[in-house]
Amino acid sequence: MTTDALPQRKIRWGRMIAWTVLMIAIGVMGLVLVRSFAGPADAGPAPDFTLTTYSGETYSLDELEGQVIVLNFWASWCAPCAEEAPDLEATWQAYRDQGVV
């Protein structure tokens, strides 16, 4: 069999360029997503603020200095927030004796 009998494959430059551009775009989008979820490398200390509970108690961040603080802002109408509340409560119950506030 000679090479003349084999079908010649043309390089389709348009398709190659389109696939290359698509792969680069996917890579850039992936990089942007990873960086957006990574958060700041060193945000430093949180600024002081004071919160008042529904029962009237006030908490100042300065008063809790040196303790591990988990603070989650959520809304009563937020279904995913309500779903995570039992997990946050259970985690706090497990670690509160170790100083977690």
mmCIF file of C-alpha atoms in Angstrom:
data_model
loop_
_atom_site.group_PDB
_atom_site.id
_atom_site.type_symbol
_atom_site.label_atom_id
_atom_site.label_comp_id
_atom_site.label_asym_id
_atom_site.label_seq_id
_atom_site.Cartn_x
_atom_site.Cartn_y
_atom_site.Cartn_z
ATOM 1 C CA MET A 1 0.000 0.000 0.000
ATOM 2 C CA THR A 2 1.359 3.390 -0.857
ATOM 3 C CA THR A 3 0.944 6.598 1.027
ATOM 4 C CA ASP A 4 -1.063 7.929 -1.910
ATOM 5 C CA ALA A 5 -3.881 5.581 -0.934
ATOM 6 C CA LEU A 6 -4.202 6.999 2.586
ATOM 7 C CA PRO A 7 -6.602 9.910 2.976
ATOM 8 C CA GLN A 8 -4.852 13.172 3.691
ATOM 9 C CA ARG A 9 -5.888 14.924 6.889
ATOM 10 C CA LYS A 10 -6.023 18.652 6.633
ATOM 11 C CA ILE A 11 -5.182 20.661 9.661
ATOM 12 C CA ARG A 12 -8.207 22.727 10.451
ATOM 13 C CA TRP A 13 -6.600 25.824 11.873
ATOM 14 C CA GLY A 14 -9.914 27.472 12.658
ATOM 15 C CA ARG A 15 -10.951 24.615 14.942
ATOM 16 C CA MET A 16 -7.531 24.415 16.575
ATOM 17 C CA ILE A 17 -7.541 28.120 17.333
ATOM 18 C CA ALA A 18 -11.122 27.981 18.649
ATOM 19 C CA TRP A 19 -10.296 25.051 20.968
ATOM 20 C CA THR A 20 -7.127 26.758 22.167
ATOM 21 C CA VAL A 21 -8.984 29.985 22.940
ATOM 22 C CA LEU A 22 -11.712 27.994 24.728
ATOM 23 C CA MET A 23 -9.183 26.129 26.874
ATOM 24 C CA ILE A 24 -7.392 29.352 27.793
ATOM 25 C CA ALA A 25 -10.721 30.985 28.700
ATOM 26 C CA ILE A 26 -11.664 28.019 30.915
ATOM 27 C CA GLY A 27 -8.262 28.189 32.604
ATOM 28 C CA VAL A 28 -8.569 31.915 33.269
ATOM 29 C CA MET A 29 -12.096 31.495 34.678
ATOM 30 C CA GLY A 30 -10.869 28.679 36.926
ATOM 31 C CA LEU A 31 -8.022 30.837 38.199
ATOM 32 C CA VAL A 32 -10.395 33.726 38.914
ATOM 33 C CA LEU A 33 -12.749 31.416 40.842
ATOM 34 C CA VAL A 34 -9.930 29.913 42.899
ATOM 35 C CA ARG A 35 -8.593 33.351 43.803
ATOM 36 C CA SER A 36 -12.049 34.680 44.705
ATOM 37 C CA PHE A 37 -12.623 31.839 47.189
ATOM 38 C CA ALA A 38 -9.110 31.857 48.636
ATOM 39 C CA GLY A 39 -9.624 35.072 50.603
ATOM 40 C CA PRO A 40 -6.928 37.456 51.689
ATOM 41 C CA ALA A 41 -3.584 35.961 52.685
ATOM 42 C CA ASP A 42 -3.223 38.224 55.728
ATOM 43 C CA ALA A 43 -6.213 40.393 56.456
ATOM 44 C CA GLY A 44 -4.890 41.414 59.856
ATOM 45 C CA PRO A 45 -7.021 41.839 62.953
ATOM 46 C CA ALA A 46 -10.694 42.617 62.627
ATOM 47 C CA PRO A 47 -11.724 46.163 63.551
ATOM 48 C CA ASP A 48 -13.501 46.559 66.876
ATOM 49 C CA PHE A 49 -17.294 46.557 66.847
ATOM 50 C CA THR A 50 -20.116 46.057 69.309
ATOM 51 C CA LEU A 51 -23.168 43.845 68.855
ATOM 52 C CA THR A 52 -26.387 43.853 70.844
ATOM 53 C CA THR A 53 -28.329 40.598 71.166
ATOM 54 C CA TYR A 54 -32.105 40.340 71.080
ATOM 55 C CA SER A 55 -32.036 39.922 74.864
ATOM 56 C CA GLY A 56 -30.190 43.259 75.224
ATOM 57 C CA GLU A 57 -26.703 41.923 75.995
ATOM 58 C CA THR A 58 -23.826 43.696 74.280
ATOM 59 C CA TYR A 59 -20.607 42.145 73.080
ATOM 60 C CA SER A 60 -17.537 44.083 72.014
ATOM 61 C CA LEU A 61 -14.818 42.459 69.967
ATOM 62 C CA ASP A 62 -12.166 44.095 72.180
ATOM 63 C CA GLU A 63 -13.645 42.314 75.222
ATOM 64 C CA LEU A 64 -13.073 38.958 73.540
ATOM 65 C CA GLU A 65 -9.453 39.591 72.575
ATOM 66 C CA GLY A 66 -7.266 36.489 72.687
ATOM 67 C CA GLN A 67 -10.174 34.068 72.254
ATOM 68 C CA VAL A 68 -11.155 32.088 69.178
ATOM 69 C CA ILE A 69 -14.306 33.737 67.839
ATOM 70 C CA VAL A 70 -16.675 32.276 65.258
ATOM 71 C CA LEU A 71 -19.083 34.896 63.994
ATOM 72 C CA ASN A 72 -21.713 34.065 61.405
ATOM 73 C CA PHE A 73 -24.069 36.729 60.066
ATOM 74 C CA TRP A 74 -27.289 35.337 58.673
ATOM 75 C CA ALA A 75 -30.927 36.198 58.126
ATOM 76 C CA SER A 76 -33.978 34.369 59.475
ATOM 77 C CA TRP A 77 -35.440 34.138 55.952
ATOM 78 C CA CYS A 78 -32.272 32.516 54.542
ATOM 79 C CA ALA A 79 -32.990 28.773 54.191
ATOM 80 C CA PRO A 80 -29.318 27.662 53.850
ATOM 81 C CA CYS A 81 -28.457 29.810 56.885
ATOM 82 C CA ALA A 82 -31.155 28.112 58.956
ATOM 83 C CA GLU A 83 -29.905 24.695 57.794
ATOM 84 C CA GLU A 84 -26.344 25.388 58.963
ATOM 85 C CA ALA A 85 -27.392 26.751 62.366
ATOM 86 C CA PRO A 86 -27.600 23.310 64.067
ATOM 87 C CA ASP A 87 -24.109 22.435 62.785
ATOM 88 C CA LEU A 88 -22.679 25.700 64.110
ATOM 89 C CA GLU A 89 -24.370 25.132 67.468
ATOM 90 C CA ALA A 90 -23.058 21.547 67.691
ATOM 91 C CA THR A 91 -19.539 22.676 66.813
ATOM 92 C CA TRP A 92 -19.652 25.389 69.458
ATOM 93 C CA GLN A 93 -20.937 22.880 72.053
ATOM 94 C CA ALA A 94 -18.010 20.606 71.181
ATOM 95 C CA TYR A 95 -15.332 23.328 71.419
ATOM 96 C CA ARG A 96 -16.639 25.878 73.929
ATOM 97 C CA ASP A 97 -14.657 24.266 76.786
ATOM 98 C CA GLN A 98 -11.520 25.005 74.731
ATOM 99 C CA GLY A 99 -12.259 28.731 74.650
ATOM 100 C CA VAL A 100 -14.176 29.037 71.391
ATOM 101 C CA VAL A 101 -16.739 31.836 71.534
#
